[in-house]
Coordinates of C-alpha atoms in Angstrom, one line a residue:
Chain A
X1 CA 117.8 -88.1 118.3
X2 CA 119.2 -84.8 117.3
X3 CA 116.3 -84.4 114.8
X4 CA 113.6 -85.6 117.6
X5 CA 115.0 -83.3 120.0
X6 CA 115.4 -80.2 117.6
X7 CA 111.7 -80.8 116.4
X8 CA 110.5 -81.2 120.1
X9 CA 112.2 -77.4 120.6
X10 CA 110.5 -76.4 117.7
X11 CA 113.8 -75.4 116.3
X12 CA 114.0 -75.1 112.1
X13 CA 117.7 -76.1 111.6
X14 CA 119.2 -77.0 108.3
X15 CA 120.9 -80.5 107.5
X16 CA 124.1 -78.7 108.2
X17 CA 123.1 -77.4 111.6
X18 CA 121.6 -80.7 112.6
X19 CA 125.0 -82.4 111.7
X20 CA 126.9 -79.8 113.7
X21 CA 124.7 -80.2 116.8
X22 CA 124.4 -84.2 116.5
X23 CA 128.5 -84.0 116.4
X24 CA 128.3 -82.6 119.9
X25 CA 126.7 -85.4 121.2
X26 CA 128.9 -88.2 119.5
X27 CA 130.9 -87.4 116.6
X28 CA 129.8 -90.3 114.2
X29 CA 126.6 -89.4 115.0
X30 CA 127.0 -86.3 112.6
X31 CA 127.0 -88.8 110.0
X32 CA 123.6 -90.0 110.6
X33 CA 121.8 -87.0 109.6
X34 CA 122.4 -86.7 105.9
X35 CA 121.0 -89.5 103.8
X36 CA 123.1 -91.9 101.3
X37 CA 126.8 -92.1 101.3
X38 CA 128.1 -89.4 103.8
X39 CA 131.3 -87.7 104.4
X40 CA 132.2 -86.1 107.6
X41 CA 134.4 -83.0 106.8
X42 CA 136.5 -82.8 110.1
X43 CA 136.9 -79.0 109.9
X44 CA 138.6 -77.0 112.6
X45 CA 135.8 -76.0 114.7
X46 CA 132.1 -76.5 115.6
X47 CA 131.2 -74.6 112.3
X48 CA 133.1 -76.2 109.9
X49 CA 132.7 -79.8 111.3
X50 CA 129.8 -81.5 109.5
X51 CA 128.7 -84.3 107.4
X52 CA 127.1 -84.1 103.9
X53 CA 125.9 -86.7 101.5
X54 CA 128.1 -87.3 98.7
X55 CA 126.0 -89.9 96.9
X56 CA 122.3 -90.8 97.6
X57 CA 121.3 -94.3 98.6
X58 CA 120.2 -95.3 95.4
X59 CA 124.3 -94.7 94.2
X60 CA 125.7 -98.2 94.9
X61 CA 123.6 -101.2 95.8
X62 CA 126.0 -102.1 98.9
X63 CA 124.9 -104.3 101.8
X64 CA 126.3 -104.0 105.2
X65 CA 126.0 -107.5 107.1
X66 CA 126.5 -106.4 110.9
X67 CA 127.8 -109.7 112.3
X68 CA 127.6 -110.3 116.0
X69 CA 130.3 -112.4 117.6
X70 CA 129.7 -114.8 120.6
X71 CA 131.8 -114.8 123.8
X72 CA 132.3 -111.3 124.5
X73 CA 133.4 -110.7 128.0
X74 CA 134.0 -106.9 128.2
X75 CA 132.4 -103.8 127.2
X76 CA 134.8 -100.8 126.5
X77 CA 133.5 -97.5 125.5
X78 CA 134.6 -95.8 122.3
X79 CA 134.9 -92.7 124.3
X80 CA 137.9 -94.1 126.4
X81 CA 139.5 -95.3 123.1
X82 CA 139.8 -91.5 121.5
X83 CA 141.5 -90.5 124.8
X84 CA 143.8 -93.1 124.6
X85 CA 144.8 -93.2 121.3
X86 CA 147.7 -90.7 121.9
X87 CA 149.4 -93.1 124.2
X88 CA 150.1 -95.4 121.1
X89 CA 153.4 -94.7 119.3
X90 CA 151.3 -95.3 116.2
X91 CA 148.6 -93.0 116.7
X92 CA 150.7 -90.1 114.7
X93 CA 151.4 -91.9 111.7
X94 CA 147.6 -93.1 111.5
X95 CA 146.5 -89.5 111.8
X96 CA 149.0 -88.2 109.3
X97 CA 147.9 -90.8 106.6
X98 CA 144.1 -90.0 107.0
X99 CA 143.7 -87.7 104.0
X100 CA 145.1 -90.2 101.8
X101 CA 142.7 -93.0 103.1
X102 CA 139.9 -90.5 102.9
X103 CA 140.4 -89.6 99.5
X104 CA 140.9 -93.3 98.3
X105 CA 137.5 -94.2 100.3
X106 CA 135.5 -91.3 98.5
X107 CA 136.9 -92.3 94.9
X108 CA 136.2 -96.1 95.3
X109 CA 132.7 -95.1 96.4
X110 CA 132.0 -92.5 93.5
X111 CA 133.3 -95.0 91.1
X112 CA 131.9 -97.9 92.6
X113 CA 135.1 -99.6 92.5
X114 CA 134.9 -102.4 95.2
X115 CA 138.5 -104.1 95.2
X116 CA 139.8 -100.6 96.0
X117 CA 137.3 -99.9 98.5
X118 CA 137.7 -103.1 100.1
X119 CA 141.4 -102.5 100.8
X120 CA 141.3 -99.0 102.1
X121 CA 138.4 -100.1 104.4
X122 CA 140.4 -103.1 106.0
X123 CA 143.6 -101.1 106.3
X124 CA 141.6 -98.0 107.8
X125 CA 139.9 -100.5 110.4
X126 CA 143.2 -102.4 111.0
X127 CA 144.8 -98.8 111.5
X128 CA 142.6 -97.8 114.2
X129 CA 142.8 -101.2 116.0
X130 CA 146.5 -101.0 115.5
X131 CA 146.5 -97.7 117.5
X132 CA 144.2 -99.2 120.5
X133 CA 146.2 -102.3 121.0
X134 CA 149.4 -100.4 121.3
X135 CA 148.1 -97.7 123.5
X136 CA 148.7 -97.5 127.3
X137 CA 146.9 -99.0 128.5
X138 CA 146.1 -101.1 125.5
X139 CA 142.3 -101.8 124.3
X140 CA 141.4 -105.1 122.6
X141 CA 138.1 -105.3 121.2
X142 CA 138.8 -108.5 118.9
X143 CA 137.4 -111.9 119.9
X144 CA 138.1 -115.5 118.4
X145 CA 134.9 -114.8 116.5
X146 CA 136.2 -111.5 115.4
X147 CA 139.2 -113.0 114.1
X148 CA 137.5 -115.9 112.5
X149 CA 135.6 -113.5 110.4
X150 CA 138.5 -111.4 109.2
X151 CA 140.3 -114.4 108.2
X152 CA 137.4 -116.1 106.6
X153 CA 136.3 -112.9 104.6
X154 CA 139.8 -112.4 103.1
X155 CA 139.6 -115.9 102.1
X156 CA 136.5 -115.8 100.3
X157 CA 137.6 -112.6 98.4
X158 CA 140.8 -114.4 97.1
X159 CA 138.1 -117.2 96.1
X160 CA 136.5 -114.1 93.9
X161 CA 133.7 -113.1 96.1
X162 CA 133.5 -109.1 96.6
X163 CA 133.1 -108.8 100.4
X164 CA 135.2 -107.1 102.9
X165 CA 135.4 -106.3 106.9
X166 CA 135.2 -103.0 109.0
X167 CA 135.5 -103.3 112.9
X168 CA 134.3 -100.6 115.2
X169 CA 135.1 -100.3 118.8
X170 CA 133.6 -103.6 119.7
X171 CA 134.4 -107.2 118.6
X172 CA 131.2 -107.3 116.0
X173 CA 132.3 -107.1 112.4
X174 CA 130.7 -105.1 109.5
X175 CA 130.9 -107.2 106.3
X176 CA 130.4 -105.0 103.3
X177 CA 129.4 -106.6 99.9
X178 CA 127.6 -105.5 96.5
X179 CA 124.1 -106.7 96.5
X180 CA 125.0 -109.1 93.8
X181 CA 126.8 -111.2 96.3
X182 CA 124.9 -110.6 99.3
X183 CA 123.4 -114.2 99.3
X184 CA 126.5 -115.8 98.8
X185 CA 128.1 -114.1 101.7
X186 CA 125.2 -114.7 104.0
X187 CA 125.1 -118.2 103.4
X188 CA 129.2 -118.4 104.2
X189 CA 128.5 -116.1 107.4
X190 CA 126.0 -118.6 108.9
X191 CA 128.2 -121.4 108.6
X192 CA 131.0 -119.9 110.7
X193 CA 131.3 -121.3 114.3
X194 CA 131.5 -117.9 116.6
X195 CA 128.3 -116.0 115.4
X196 CA 125.4 -115.0 117.4
X197 CA 123.6 -113.1 115.0
X198 CA 123.2 -111.3 111.6
X199 CA 121.9 -107.8 111.3
X200 CA 121.5 -106.8 107.1
X201 CA 121.6 -102.8 106.6
X202 CA 121.6 -100.9 103.0
X203 CA 122.1 -97.5 102.4
X204 CA 119.3 -95.2 103.7
X205 CA 118.0 -91.7 103.4
X206 CA 118.3 -88.9 105.6
X207 CA 117.3 -88.9 109.4
X208 CA 113.4 -88.7 109.3
X209 CA 110.8 -88.8 112.3
X210 CA 108.8 -91.6 112.8
X211 CA 105.0 -91.0 113.0
X212 CA 103.9 -91.5 116.7
X213 CA 102.5 -94.9 117.0
X214 CA 98.4 -94.9 118.1
X215 CA 97.8 -97.4 120.8
X216 CA 94.2 -99.2 121.7
X217 CA 93.6 -98.2 125.3
Chain B
X1 CA 173.5 -124.9 112.8
X2 CA 176.1 -122.3 112.5
X3 CA 178.3 -123.8 115.2
X4 CA 177.9 -127.1 113.5
X5 CA 179.1 -125.7 110.3
X6 CA 181.9 -123.7 111.6
X7 CA 183.0 -126.9 113.5
X8 CA 182.9 -129.0 110.5
X9 CA 184.8 -126.6 108.6
X10 CA 187.4 -126.4 111.1
X11 CA 186.8 -122.7 111.9
X12 CA 187.7 -121.7 115.4
X13 CA 185.5 -118.6 115.7
X14 CA 184.4 -116.4 118.5
X15 CA 181.1 -116.3 120.0
X16 CA 181.0 -112.9 118.1
X17 CA 182.0 -114.0 115.1
X18 CA 179.6 -116.9 115.3
X19 CA 176.5 -114.5 116.1
X20 CA 177.6 -112.4 112.8
X21 CA 178.0 -115.3 110.9
X22 CA 174.3 -116.6 112.1
X23 CA 172.8 -113.3 111.4
X24 CA 173.4 -113.9 107.6
X25 CA 171.1 -116.9 107.6
X26 CA 168.8 -115.4 109.7
X27 CA 168.6 -112.2 112.1
X28 CA 166.9 -113.8 114.9
X29 CA 169.5 -116.7 114.7
X30 CA 172.0 -114.3 115.7
X31 CA 170.4 -114.3 119.0
X32 CA 170.9 -118.0 119.8
X33 CA 174.8 -118.2 120.0
X34 CA 175.2 -116.6 123.1
X35 CA 173.3 -118.2 126.4
X36 CA 170.7 -116.9 128.9
X37 CA 169.3 -113.6 128.3
X38 CA 170.5 -112.2 125.0
X39 CA 170.3 -108.8 123.3
X40 CA 171.0 -108.4 119.4
X41 CA 172.8 -105.2 119.0
X42 CA 171.5 -103.7 115.7
X43 CA 174.7 -102.1 114.5
X44 CA 175.1 -100.5 110.9
X45 CA 176.9 -103.2 109.3
X46 CA 178.2 -106.9 109.3
X47 CA 180.8 -106.0 112.0
X48 CA 178.9 -104.2 114.4
X49 CA 175.5 -106.4 114.2
X50 CA 175.6 -109.5 116.6
X51 CA 174.1 -110.8 119.9
X52 CA 175.9 -110.8 123.2
X53 CA 174.2 -112.1 126.6
X54 CA 173.2 -109.6 129.1
X55 CA 172.4 -112.3 131.9
X56 CA 173.2 -115.8 132.2
X57 CA 170.3 -118.5 132.3
X58 CA 170.0 -118.7 136.1
X59 CA 169.6 -114.8 136.1
X60 CA 165.5 -115.2 136.3
X61 CA 163.5 -118.3 136.3
X62 CA 161.0 -117.6 133.4
X63 CA 159.1 -120.1 131.6
X64 CA 158.1 -119.5 127.8
X65 CA 155.3 -121.8 126.9
X66 CA 154.9 -122.2 123.4
X67 CA 151.5 -122.6 122.8
X68 CA 150.2 -123.9 119.4
X69 CA 146.8 -123.0 118.3
X70 CA 144.6 -125.2 116.1
X71 CA 143.4 -124.3 112.8
X72 CA 145.9 -122.5 111.2
X73 CA 145.1 -122.6 107.3
X74 CA 148.2 -120.4 105.9
X75 CA 151.7 -120.3 106.3
X76 CA 153.5 -117.0 105.4
X77 CA 157.4 -117.0 105.7
X78 CA 158.6 -114.0 108.1
X79 CA 161.0 -112.9 105.3
X80 CA 158.1 -111.6 103.2
X81 CA 157.0 -109.8 106.0
X82 CA 160.3 -108.1 106.5
X83 CA 159.9 -106.6 103.2
X84 CA 156.3 -105.6 103.3
X85 CA 156.9 -103.7 106.3
X86 CA 157.9 -100.5 104.5
X87 CA 154.4 -100.2 102.8
X88 CA 152.7 -100.0 106.3
X89 CA 152.1 -96.4 107.2
X90 CA 152.9 -97.2 110.7
X91 CA 156.3 -98.9 110.1
X92 CA 158.5 -95.8 110.6
X93 CA 156.8 -95.1 113.7
X94 CA 157.5 -98.5 115.2
X95 CA 161.2 -98.4 114.3
X96 CA 161.4 -94.8 115.6
X97 CA 159.9 -95.9 119.0
X98 CA 162.3 -99.3 119.1
X99 CA 165.1 -97.8 121.4
X100 CA 162.6 -97.0 123.9
X101 CA 161.3 -100.2 124.1
X102 CA 164.7 -102.2 123.9
X103 CA 165.8 -100.0 126.9
X104 CA 162.7 -100.7 129.0
X105 CA 162.9 -104.6 128.4
X106 CA 166.7 -104.5 129.1
X107 CA 166.1 -102.8 132.2
X108 CA 163.0 -105.1 133.2
X109 CA 164.9 -108.0 132.6
X110 CA 167.9 -107.4 134.6
X111 CA 165.5 -106.0 137.4
X112 CA 163.4 -109.0 136.9
X113 CA 160.6 -106.7 136.8
X114 CA 157.6 -108.8 135.7
X115 CA 154.8 -106.2 135.1
X116 CA 157.0 -103.8 133.3
X117 CA 158.6 -106.7 131.0
X118 CA 154.7 -108.0 130.4
X119 CA 153.9 -104.3 129.4
X120 CA 156.8 -103.8 127.0
X121 CA 156.7 -107.3 125.4
X122 CA 153.1 -107.0 124.4
X123 CA 153.0 -103.8 123.1
X124 CA 156.2 -104.6 121.2
X125 CA 154.7 -108.0 119.8
X126 CA 151.2 -105.8 118.9
X127 CA 153.5 -103.1 117.0
X128 CA 154.9 -105.9 114.9
X129 CA 151.3 -107.5 113.9
X130 CA 150.0 -103.8 113.6
X131 CA 152.6 -102.9 110.9
X132 CA 151.8 -106.6 109.2
X133 CA 148.0 -106.2 109.2
X134 CA 148.4 -102.7 107.8
X135 CA 151.1 -103.4 105.1
X136 CA 150.1 -103.8 101.4
X137 CA 149.0 -106.4 100.9
X138 CA 148.5 -107.1 104.4
X139 CA 149.8 -110.5 106.4
X140 CA 147.4 -111.8 109.2
X141 CA 148.9 -114.2 111.4
X142 CA 146.8 -114.3 114.1
X143 CA 143.7 -117.1 114.5
X144 CA 140.7 -117.4 116.5
X145 CA 142.8 -119.4 118.9
X146 CA 145.4 -116.7 119.0
X147 CA 143.0 -114.2 120.0
X148 CA 141.5 -116.4 122.5
X149 CA 145.0 -116.8 124.2
X150 CA 145.7 -113.0 124.0
X151 CA 142.3 -111.9 125.8
X152 CA 142.5 -115.0 128.3
X153 CA 146.6 -114.0 129.3
X154 CA 145.3 -110.3 130.0
X155 CA 142.4 -111.7 132.1
X156 CA 144.6 -113.9 134.2
X157 CA 147.1 -111.2 134.9
X158 CA 144.1 -108.5 136.0
X159 CA 143.3 -111.7 138.3
X160 CA 146.9 -111.4 139.7
X161 CA 148.6 -114.0 137.6
X162 CA 152.1 -113.1 136.3
X163 CA 151.8 -114.0 133.0
X164 CA 152.2 -112.2 129.2
X165 CA 152.2 -113.3 125.8
X166 CA 154.1 -112.4 122.7
X167 CA 153.7 -113.6 119.2
X168 CA 156.2 -114.3 116.5
X169 CA 155.3 -114.4 112.5
X170 CA 152.7 -117.3 113.0
X171 CA 149.3 -117.8 115.1
X172 CA 151.0 -119.5 117.9
X173 CA 151.6 -117.7 121.1
X174 CA 154.6 -117.5 123.7
X175 CA 153.2 -117.3 127.0
X176 CA 155.7 -116.4 129.4
X177 CA 155.6 -116.3 133.1
X178 CA 157.9 -116.6 136.2
X179 CA 158.6 -120.4 137.4
X180 CA 156.2 -119.6 140.4
X181 CA 153.3 -119.0 138.4
X182 CA 154.1 -121.7 135.6
X183 CA 151.9 -124.6 137.0
X184 CA 148.9 -122.3 137.7
X185 CA 149.4 -120.8 134.0
X186 CA 149.9 -124.3 132.1
X187 CA 146.8 -125.7 134.0
X188 CA 144.7 -122.4 132.9
X189 CA 146.2 -122.9 129.2
X190 CA 145.0 -126.3 128.9
X191 CA 141.2 -125.4 129.6
X192 CA 141.5 -123.0 126.7
X193 CA 139.2 -124.5 123.5
X194 CA 141.7 -123.7 120.6
X195 CA 145.2 -125.2 121.8
X196 CA 146.7 -127.9 120.2
X197 CA 149.8 -128.5 122.0
X198 CA 151.9 -126.8 124.6
X199 CA 155.7 -126.8 124.8
X200 CA 157.6 -125.6 127.8
X201 CA 160.9 -123.7 127.2
X202 CA 163.2 -122.1 129.9
X203 CA 166.4 -119.9 129.5
X204 CA 169.1 -122.0 128.3
X205 CA 173.1 -121.8 128.0
X206 CA 174.9 -120.9 124.9
X207 CA 174.9 -122.9 121.6
X208 CA 176.6 -126.4 121.8
X209 CA 177.2 -129.3 119.8
X210 CA 175.4 -132.6 120.3
X211 CA 177.7 -135.9 120.7
X212 CA 177.2 -138.1 117.6
X213 CA 174.5 -140.6 118.7
X214 CA 176.3 -144.2 118.2
X215 CA 173.5 -146.6 116.4
X216 CA 173.9 -150.2 116.7
X217 CA 173.7 -152.0 113.2

């Protein structure tokens, strides 16, 4: 969207400028501009807060299954979660620990170390949901189906499969695994009780513009 | 058990001494000696760590439904949880906030203020599970059925029912409510999908000895 808008306005922006611009719409959007594995540098102001690619999409054959769970009864936007985070007694500790997690995650990605990636990705996800479930008022995003996937993924990993989970501000679960384990993971996911659908994603290139479609009249 | 042992050994211990003794077996057991609503004073050593009653059982007509959820696949003892807590980036913040929660909880109990009790009881429970789910290795006690009850209880409360939840080191849920709402809560609980059974508890008196049963030969 940022790229489309900038192009429509005839702006010629660098990747860094596009990432900065995208950030003003939604923080996480800043990460969608560069390609491959991307790190969002927090920075201290608009100039210094943007995302860069730390490895190309071909660096690691990882699959992200986005698993939509059934029985979702309420949608809460992520912005309200950001605003409430400070009311949790845990938020300061989560933020203070962020650099450690970022460093571990970056290192695991660059070294293609799945066990380390799995541990830190799941801990980071749980830290975010811990803050939300202890804020005032609390925010609960998990559904029974979310919990089913969390427990199943951990059990599969104990039995040797390379797989881990991470959860956004919503009940759906991102189930990550190397391409080599993707089919086995997919098969197990479809056997769970509370699954609505599964989308498969892989590392992609940088943001690009689609050619306008020409339709017959 | 503490009382039975002390009696068998012909020890004549005060309530405080019994509570101290029980604590050495299991911390929470120290709270089972006095009657009614009980506070465990943390203290700094064996002498100063014991529980006392802050209100008799008749003070507040509260019901605790212990809801056993189905699909429990793993049992983890609470002692291992205590030992792991320090590995969570959140434990220090949880402990630092404990006095605030204890004070709110005591006040809510003494004033029979259910809305305040509900908020602090649920936050305290979530804080404990947050620490466990972010320790290394993490401990997950929740099952899909646990999550179903959490979300249902919060929804019922939004619709006017006085009800809240708290969860021990296990997947089962304590659903608390005033006696006046107990029947309505019970009816709703039995309609949930992942419930195995429901036990009803109410505030009780202090620990006492059962008379030995005389059985025919």
